[in-house]
Amino acid sequence: MPAYRVQWQQHVSLTATVTVELDELAAWACEHLGMRTINDGAAVGATPAGVRRLLEHNTRMREELLQQWAAAHMPHQ
């Protein structure tokens, strides 16, 4: 019997409940995503403390980083 390979794209919605401290999320974002900030007109590496403050006040950024953190920490087959 012949074997065929097919490939397609499909939109997937995923809901995950993750437990992570904001300090850990901020440190991960600085190390693994290379977050940057502007300091005296120059782009420099963001500090975990600065990212933590951002996450406390910016819901959209917090949700985006949580999505990226969850995807990076999912078991891969």
PDB file of C-alpha atoms in Angstrom:
ATOM      1  CA  MET A   1       0.000   0.000   0.000  1.00  0.00           C
ATOM      2  CA  PRO A   2       1.503   3.414  -0.910  1.00  0.00           C
ATOM      3  CA  ALA A   3       2.222   5.941   1.819  1.00  0.00           C
ATOM      4  CA  TYR A   4       1.424   9.596   1.305  1.00  0.00           C
ATOM      5  CA  ARG A   5       2.613  12.597   3.192  1.00  0.00           C
ATOM      6  CA  VAL A   6       0.314  15.574   3.677  1.00  0.00           C
ATOM      7  CA  GLN A   7       0.931  18.903   5.303  1.00  0.00           C
ATOM      8  CA  TRP A   8      -1.477  21.681   6.243  1.00  0.00           C
ATOM      9  CA  GLN A   9      -1.801  24.683   8.474  1.00  0.00           C
ATOM     10  CA  GLN A  10      -4.495  24.875  11.057  1.00  0.00           C
ATOM     11  CA  HIS A  11      -5.475  27.567  13.533  1.00  0.00           C
ATOM     12  CA  VAL A  12      -5.349  26.270  17.077  1.00  0.00           C
ATOM     13  CA  SER A  13      -6.612  27.882  20.256  1.00  0.00           C
ATOM     14  CA  LEU A  14      -4.868  26.844  23.428  1.00  0.00           C
ATOM     15  CA  THR A  15      -5.613  27.656  27.031  1.00  0.00           C
ATOM     16  CA  ALA A  16      -3.005  26.923  29.658  1.00  0.00           C
ATOM     17  CA  THR A  17      -2.752  27.598  33.351  1.00  0.00           C
ATOM     18  CA  VAL A  18       0.837  28.293  34.293  1.00  0.00           C
ATOM     19  CA  THR A  19       2.431  28.950  37.646  1.00  0.00           C
ATOM     20  CA  VAL A  20       5.439  31.218  37.443  1.00  0.00           C
ATOM     21  CA  GLU A  21       6.679  34.066  39.627  1.00  0.00           C
ATOM     22  CA  LEU A  22       7.002  37.415  37.879  1.00  0.00           C
ATOM     23  CA  ASP A  23      10.666  37.543  38.950  1.00  0.00           C
ATOM     24  CA  GLU A  24      11.304  34.232  37.186  1.00  0.00           C
ATOM     25  CA  LEU A  25       9.362  35.327  34.106  1.00  0.00           C
ATOM     26  CA  ALA A  26      11.287  38.613  33.940  1.00  0.00           C
ATOM     27  CA  ALA A  27      14.668  36.900  34.304  1.00  0.00           C
ATOM     28  CA  TRP A  28      13.712  34.348  31.632  1.00  0.00           C
ATOM     29  CA  ALA A  29      12.611  37.112  29.249  1.00  0.00           C
ATOM     30  CA  CYS A  30      15.900  38.966  29.697  1.00  0.00           C
ATOM     31  CA  GLU A  31      18.015  35.855  29.212  1.00  0.00           C
ATOM     32  CA  HIS A  32      16.117  33.973  26.519  1.00  0.00           C
ATOM     33  CA  LEU A  33      14.315  36.700  24.599  1.00  0.00           C
ATOM     34  CA  GLY A  34      17.024  39.339  24.823  1.00  0.00           C
ATOM     35  CA  MET A  35      14.659  42.076  25.971  1.00  0.00           C
ATOM     36  CA  ARG A  36      16.037  45.559  25.412  1.00  0.00           C
ATOM     37  CA  THR A  37      15.339  49.025  26.780  1.00  0.00           C
ATOM     38  CA  ILE A  38      16.371  52.548  25.826  1.00  0.00           C
ATOM     39  CA  ASN A  39      18.880  54.147  28.191  1.00  0.00           C
ATOM     40  CA  ASP A  40      20.218  57.618  27.320  1.00  0.00           C
ATOM     41  CA  GLY A  41      19.164  57.099  23.712  1.00  0.00           C
ATOM     42  CA  ALA A  42      20.908  53.737  23.313  1.00  0.00           C
ATOM     43  CA  ALA A  43      19.366  50.267  23.284  1.00  0.00           C
ATOM     44  CA  VAL A  44      20.743  48.178  26.138  1.00  0.00           C
ATOM     45  CA  GLY A  45      19.826  44.871  27.726  1.00  0.00           C
ATOM     46  CA  ALA A  46      16.834  45.145  30.027  1.00  0.00           C
ATOM     47  CA  THR A  47      17.240  44.212  33.671  1.00  0.00           C
ATOM     48  CA  PRO A  48      14.982  41.633  35.321  1.00  0.00           C
ATOM     49  CA  ALA A  49      13.877  44.286  37.848  1.00  0.00           C
ATOM     50  CA  GLY A  50      12.845  46.649  35.051  1.00  0.00           C
ATOM     51  CA  VAL A  51      10.986  43.910  33.194  1.00  0.00           C
ATOM     52  CA  ARG A  52       9.281  42.895  36.451  1.00  0.00           C
ATOM     53  CA  ARG A  53       7.954  46.457  36.866  1.00  0.00           C
ATOM     54  CA  LEU A  54       6.751  46.407  33.257  1.00  0.00           C
ATOM     55  CA  LEU A  55       4.944  43.106  33.819  1.00  0.00           C
ATOM     56  CA  GLU A  56       3.225  44.437  36.937  1.00  0.00           C
ATOM     57  CA  HIS A  57       1.712  47.374  35.044  1.00  0.00           C
ATOM     58  CA  ASN A  58       1.341  46.185  31.441  1.00  0.00           C
ATOM     59  CA  THR A  59      -1.246  43.416  31.154  1.00  0.00           C
ATOM     60  CA  ARG A  60      -0.744  42.902  27.415  1.00  0.00           C
ATOM     61  CA  MET A  61       3.022  42.485  27.796  1.00  0.00           C
ATOM     62  CA  ARG A  62       2.522  40.110  30.737  1.00  0.00           C
ATOM     63  CA  GLU A  63       0.103  37.960  28.726  1.00  0.00           C
ATOM     64  CA  GLU A  64       2.445  37.885  25.714  1.00  0.00           C
ATOM     65  CA  LEU A  65       5.449  36.845  27.805  1.00  0.00           C
ATOM     66  CA  LEU A  66       3.371  34.244  29.652  1.00  0.00           C
ATOM     67  CA  GLN A  67       2.350  32.753  26.295  1.00  0.00           C
ATOM     68  CA  GLN A  68       5.962  32.615  25.139  1.00  0.00           C
ATOM     69  CA  TRP A  69       7.130  31.187  28.484  1.00  0.00           C
ATOM     70  CA  ALA A  70       4.422  28.498  28.427  1.00  0.00           C
ATOM     71  CA  ALA A  71       5.254  27.521  24.838  1.00  0.00           C
ATOM     72  CA  ALA A  72       8.959  27.306  25.673  1.00  0.00           C
ATOM     73  CA  HIS A  73       8.295  25.096  28.708  1.00  0.00           C
ATOM     74  CA  MET A  74       5.812  22.673  27.136  1.00  0.00           C
ATOM     75  CA  PRO A  75       7.033  19.124  26.739  1.00  0.00           C
ATOM     76  CA  HIS A  76       7.937  18.522  23.105  1.00  0.00           C
ATOM     77  CA  GLN A  77       7.486  15.178  21.440  1.00  0.00           C
TER      78      GLN A  77
END
